[in-house]
Coordinates of N, CA and C and ligand atoms in Angstrom, one line a residue:
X193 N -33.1 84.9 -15.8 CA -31.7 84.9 -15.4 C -31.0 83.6 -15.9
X194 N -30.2 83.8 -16.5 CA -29.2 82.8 -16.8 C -28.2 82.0 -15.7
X195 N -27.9 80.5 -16.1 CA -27.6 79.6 -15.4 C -26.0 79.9 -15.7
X196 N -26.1 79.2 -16.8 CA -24.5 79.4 -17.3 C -23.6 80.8 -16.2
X197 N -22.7 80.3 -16.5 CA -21.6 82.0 -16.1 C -21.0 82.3 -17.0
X198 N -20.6 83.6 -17.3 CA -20.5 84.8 -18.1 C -19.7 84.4 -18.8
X199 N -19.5 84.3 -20.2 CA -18.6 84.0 -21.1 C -17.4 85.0 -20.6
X200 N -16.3 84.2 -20.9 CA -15.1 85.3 -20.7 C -14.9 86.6 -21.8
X201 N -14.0 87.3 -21.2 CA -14.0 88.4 -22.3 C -13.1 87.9 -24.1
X202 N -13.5 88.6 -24.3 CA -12.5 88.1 -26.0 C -11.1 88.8 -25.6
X203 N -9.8 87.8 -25.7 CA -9.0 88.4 -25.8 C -7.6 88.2 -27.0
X204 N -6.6 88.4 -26.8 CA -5.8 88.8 -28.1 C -4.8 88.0 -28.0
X205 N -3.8 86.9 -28.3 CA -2.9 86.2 -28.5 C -2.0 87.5 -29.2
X206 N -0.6 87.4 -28.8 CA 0.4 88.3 -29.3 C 1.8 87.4 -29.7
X207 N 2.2 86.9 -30.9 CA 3.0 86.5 -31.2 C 3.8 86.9 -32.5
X208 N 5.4 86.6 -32.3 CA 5.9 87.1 -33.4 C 5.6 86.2 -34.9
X209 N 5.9 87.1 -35.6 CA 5.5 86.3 -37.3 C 6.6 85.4 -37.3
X210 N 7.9 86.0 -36.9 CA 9.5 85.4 -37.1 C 9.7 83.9 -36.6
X211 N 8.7 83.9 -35.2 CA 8.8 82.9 -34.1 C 7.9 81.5 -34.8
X212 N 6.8 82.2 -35.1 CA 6.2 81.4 -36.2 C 6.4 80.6 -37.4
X213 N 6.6 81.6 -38.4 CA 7.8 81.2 -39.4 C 9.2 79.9 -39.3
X214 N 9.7 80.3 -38.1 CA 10.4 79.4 -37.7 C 10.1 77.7 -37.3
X215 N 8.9 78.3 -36.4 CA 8.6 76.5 -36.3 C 7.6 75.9 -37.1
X216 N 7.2 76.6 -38.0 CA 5.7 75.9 -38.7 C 4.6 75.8 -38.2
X217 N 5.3 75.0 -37.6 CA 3.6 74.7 -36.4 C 4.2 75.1 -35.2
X218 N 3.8 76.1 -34.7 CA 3.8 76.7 -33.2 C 2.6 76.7 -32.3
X219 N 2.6 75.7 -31.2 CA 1.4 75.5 -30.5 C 1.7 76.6 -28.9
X220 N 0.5 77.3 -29.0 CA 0.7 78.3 -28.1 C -0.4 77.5 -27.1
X221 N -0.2 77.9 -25.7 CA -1.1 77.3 -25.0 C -1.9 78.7 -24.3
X222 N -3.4 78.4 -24.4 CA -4.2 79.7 -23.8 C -5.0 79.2 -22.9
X223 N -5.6 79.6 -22.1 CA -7.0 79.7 -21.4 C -7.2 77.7 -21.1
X224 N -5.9 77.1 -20.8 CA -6.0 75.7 -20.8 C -6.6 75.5 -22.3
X225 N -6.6 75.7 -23.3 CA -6.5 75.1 -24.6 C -5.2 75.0 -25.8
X226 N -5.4 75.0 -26.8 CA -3.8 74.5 -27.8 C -4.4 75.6 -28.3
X227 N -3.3 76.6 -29.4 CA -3.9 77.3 -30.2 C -2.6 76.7 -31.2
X228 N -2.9 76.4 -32.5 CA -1.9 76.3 -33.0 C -1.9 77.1 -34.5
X229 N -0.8 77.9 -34.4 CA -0.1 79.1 -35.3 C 1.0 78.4 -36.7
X230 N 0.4 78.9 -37.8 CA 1.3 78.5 -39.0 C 0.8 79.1 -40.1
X231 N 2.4 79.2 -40.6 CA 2.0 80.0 -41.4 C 1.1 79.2 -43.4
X232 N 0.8 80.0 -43.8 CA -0.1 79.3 -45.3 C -0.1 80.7 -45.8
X233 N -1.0 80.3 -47.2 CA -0.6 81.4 -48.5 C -1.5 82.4 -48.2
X234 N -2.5 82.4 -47.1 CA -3.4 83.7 -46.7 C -2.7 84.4 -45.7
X235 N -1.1 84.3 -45.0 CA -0.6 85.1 -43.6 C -0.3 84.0 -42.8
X236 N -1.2 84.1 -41.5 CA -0.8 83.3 -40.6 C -2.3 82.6 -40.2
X237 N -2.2 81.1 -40.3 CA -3.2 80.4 -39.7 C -3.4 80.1 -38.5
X238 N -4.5 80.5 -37.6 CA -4.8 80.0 -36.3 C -5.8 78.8 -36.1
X239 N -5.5 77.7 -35.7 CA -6.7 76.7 -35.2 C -6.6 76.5 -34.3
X240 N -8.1 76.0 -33.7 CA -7.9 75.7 -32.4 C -8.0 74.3 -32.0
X241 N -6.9 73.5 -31.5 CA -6.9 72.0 -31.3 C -7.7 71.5 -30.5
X242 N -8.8 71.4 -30.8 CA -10.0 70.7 -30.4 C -10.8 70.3 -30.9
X243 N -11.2 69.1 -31.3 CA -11.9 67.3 -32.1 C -13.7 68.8 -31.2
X244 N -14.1 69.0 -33.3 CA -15.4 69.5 -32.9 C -16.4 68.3 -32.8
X245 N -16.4 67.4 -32.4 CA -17.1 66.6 -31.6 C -17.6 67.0 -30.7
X246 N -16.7 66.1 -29.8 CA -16.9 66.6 -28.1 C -15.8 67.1 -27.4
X247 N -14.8 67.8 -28.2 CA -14.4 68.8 -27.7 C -12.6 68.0 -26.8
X248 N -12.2 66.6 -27.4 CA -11.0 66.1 -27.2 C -10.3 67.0 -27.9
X249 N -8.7 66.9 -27.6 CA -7.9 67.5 -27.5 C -7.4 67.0 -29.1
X250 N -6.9 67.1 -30.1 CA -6.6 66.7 -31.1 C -4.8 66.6 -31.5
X251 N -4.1 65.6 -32.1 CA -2.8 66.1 -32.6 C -2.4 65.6 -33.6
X252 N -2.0 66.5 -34.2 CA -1.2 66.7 -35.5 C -0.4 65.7 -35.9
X253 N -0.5 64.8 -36.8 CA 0.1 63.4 -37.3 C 0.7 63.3 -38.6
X254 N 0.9 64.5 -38.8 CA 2.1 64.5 -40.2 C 1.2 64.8 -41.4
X255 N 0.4 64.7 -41.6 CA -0.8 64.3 -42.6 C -2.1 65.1 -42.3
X256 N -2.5 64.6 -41.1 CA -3.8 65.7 -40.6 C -3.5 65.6 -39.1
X257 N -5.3 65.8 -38.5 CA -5.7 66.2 -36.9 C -6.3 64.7 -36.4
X258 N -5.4 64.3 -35.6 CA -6.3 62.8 -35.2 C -6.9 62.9 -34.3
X259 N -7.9 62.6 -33.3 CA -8.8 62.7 -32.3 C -8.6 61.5 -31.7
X260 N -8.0 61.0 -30.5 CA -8.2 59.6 -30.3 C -9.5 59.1 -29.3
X261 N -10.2 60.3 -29.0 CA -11.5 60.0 -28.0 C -12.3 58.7 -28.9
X262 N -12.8 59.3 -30.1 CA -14.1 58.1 -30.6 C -13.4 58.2 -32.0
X263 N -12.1 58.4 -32.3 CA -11.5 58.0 -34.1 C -11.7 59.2 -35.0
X264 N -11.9 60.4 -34.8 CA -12.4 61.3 -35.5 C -10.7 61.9 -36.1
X265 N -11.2 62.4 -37.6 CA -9.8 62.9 -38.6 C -10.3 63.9 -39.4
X266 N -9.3 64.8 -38.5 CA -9.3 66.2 -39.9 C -8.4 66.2 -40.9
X267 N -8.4 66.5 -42.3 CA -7.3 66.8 -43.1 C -6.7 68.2 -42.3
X268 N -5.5 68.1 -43.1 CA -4.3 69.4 -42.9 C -4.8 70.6 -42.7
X269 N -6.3 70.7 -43.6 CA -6.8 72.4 -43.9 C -7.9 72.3 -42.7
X270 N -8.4 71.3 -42.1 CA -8.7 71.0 -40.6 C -10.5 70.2 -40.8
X271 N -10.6 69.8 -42.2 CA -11.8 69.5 -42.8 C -12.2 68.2 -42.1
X272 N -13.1 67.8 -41.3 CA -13.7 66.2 -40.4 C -13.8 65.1 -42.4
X273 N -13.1 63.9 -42.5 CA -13.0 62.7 -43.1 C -13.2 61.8 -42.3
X274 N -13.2 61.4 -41.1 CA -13.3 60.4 -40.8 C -14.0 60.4 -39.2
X275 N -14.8 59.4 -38.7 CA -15.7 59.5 -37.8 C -16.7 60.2 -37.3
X276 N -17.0 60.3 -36.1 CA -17.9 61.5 -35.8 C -18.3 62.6 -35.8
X277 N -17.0 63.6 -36.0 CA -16.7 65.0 -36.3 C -17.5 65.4 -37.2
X278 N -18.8 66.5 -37.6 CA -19.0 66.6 -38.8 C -18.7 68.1 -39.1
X279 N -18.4 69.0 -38.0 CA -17.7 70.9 -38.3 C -16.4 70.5 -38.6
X280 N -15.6 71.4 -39.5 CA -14.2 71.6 -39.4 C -13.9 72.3 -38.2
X281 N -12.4 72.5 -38.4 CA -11.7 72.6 -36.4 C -11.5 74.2 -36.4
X282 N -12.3 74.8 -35.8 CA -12.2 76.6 -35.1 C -11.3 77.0 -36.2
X283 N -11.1 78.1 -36.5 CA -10.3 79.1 -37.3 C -10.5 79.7 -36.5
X284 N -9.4 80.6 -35.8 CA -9.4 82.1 -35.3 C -8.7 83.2 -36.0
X285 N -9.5 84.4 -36.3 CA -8.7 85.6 -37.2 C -7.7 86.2 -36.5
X286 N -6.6 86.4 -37.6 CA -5.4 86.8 -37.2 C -5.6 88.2 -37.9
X287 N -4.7 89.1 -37.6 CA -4.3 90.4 -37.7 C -2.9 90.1 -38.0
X288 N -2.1 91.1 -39.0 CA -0.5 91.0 -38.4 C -0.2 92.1 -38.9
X289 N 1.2 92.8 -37.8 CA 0.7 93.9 -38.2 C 2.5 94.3 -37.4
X290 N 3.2 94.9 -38.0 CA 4.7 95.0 -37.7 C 5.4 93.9 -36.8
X291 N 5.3 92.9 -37.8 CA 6.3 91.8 -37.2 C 5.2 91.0 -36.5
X292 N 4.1 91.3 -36.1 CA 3.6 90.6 -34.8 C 2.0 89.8 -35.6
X293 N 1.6 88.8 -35.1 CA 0.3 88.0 -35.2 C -0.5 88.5 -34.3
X294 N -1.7 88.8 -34.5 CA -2.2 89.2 -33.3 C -3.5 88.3 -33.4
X295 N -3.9 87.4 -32.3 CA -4.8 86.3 -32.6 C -6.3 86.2 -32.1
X296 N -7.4 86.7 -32.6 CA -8.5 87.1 -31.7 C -8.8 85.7 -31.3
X297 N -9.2 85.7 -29.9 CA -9.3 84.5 -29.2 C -10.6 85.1 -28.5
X298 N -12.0 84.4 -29.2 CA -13.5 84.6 -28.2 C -13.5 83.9 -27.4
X299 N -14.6 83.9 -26.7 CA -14.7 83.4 -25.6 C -15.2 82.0 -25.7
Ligands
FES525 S1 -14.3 64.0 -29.4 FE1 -13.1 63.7 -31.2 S2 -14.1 62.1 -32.2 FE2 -15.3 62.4 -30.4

C-alpha cells in the first residue's frame, strides 16, 4: 500500500491562440502553479515556472528564467546555465485546434 496520495487526475488548460498571441508571454495560473503560454516557430509553448531543482517558483528576466532560491538560470528555450539546476524547465504538450490551445497539464 502506498503512502503518498493519489496523483491528481491529468487535466486540460483551455486557452485562446488570439489571447496568447497578444501577450507573448501569458502566465496562466493552475493547480497553485504558473503555466506560462507563448507563442514560438513550433505553435504554442507551454512551460511550467518552476526552478527544476527544488521546485522554487522561477521569473522571467528579459533574457531567461531566474530562480532566486539557491541562483539557478535557465536560458529563454528553458535550458539550466547557471547553478544547481541540472533538467531544463517542464514542457507541457499543447494541442490547438480552432482558435484554442489546449494544454495537457499531468499530474
Ligand atoms: S530551487 Fe531553484 S536553484 Fe534551487
Amino acid at each position: 500500500m502506498a503512502c503518498a496520495p493519489p496523483d491528481p487526475p491529468a487535466t486540460e488548460l483551455d486557452v485562446s491562440i488570439a489571447e496568447i498571441v497578444r501577450a507573448q508571454r501569458l502566465v496562466v495560473a493552475h493547480r497553485g502553479r504558473k503555466i506560462e503560454l507563448r507563442p514560438d516557430a513550433d505553435g504554442i509553448r507551454a512551460t511550467v515556472l518552476l526552478c527544476t531543482h527544488q521546485g522554487c517558483a522561477i521569473q522571467w528576466d528579459g533574457d531567461g528564467y531566474a530562480c532566486v532560491c539557491h541562483g539557478g538560470y535557465f536560458t529563454a528555450a528553458g535550458e539550466p546555465v547557471r547553478g544547481p539546476p541540472k533538467r531544463p524547465l517542464r514542457r507541457l504538450a499543447v494541442r490547438t485546434e480552432a482558435g484554442r490551445a489546449y494544454v495537457h497539464v499531468g499530474p
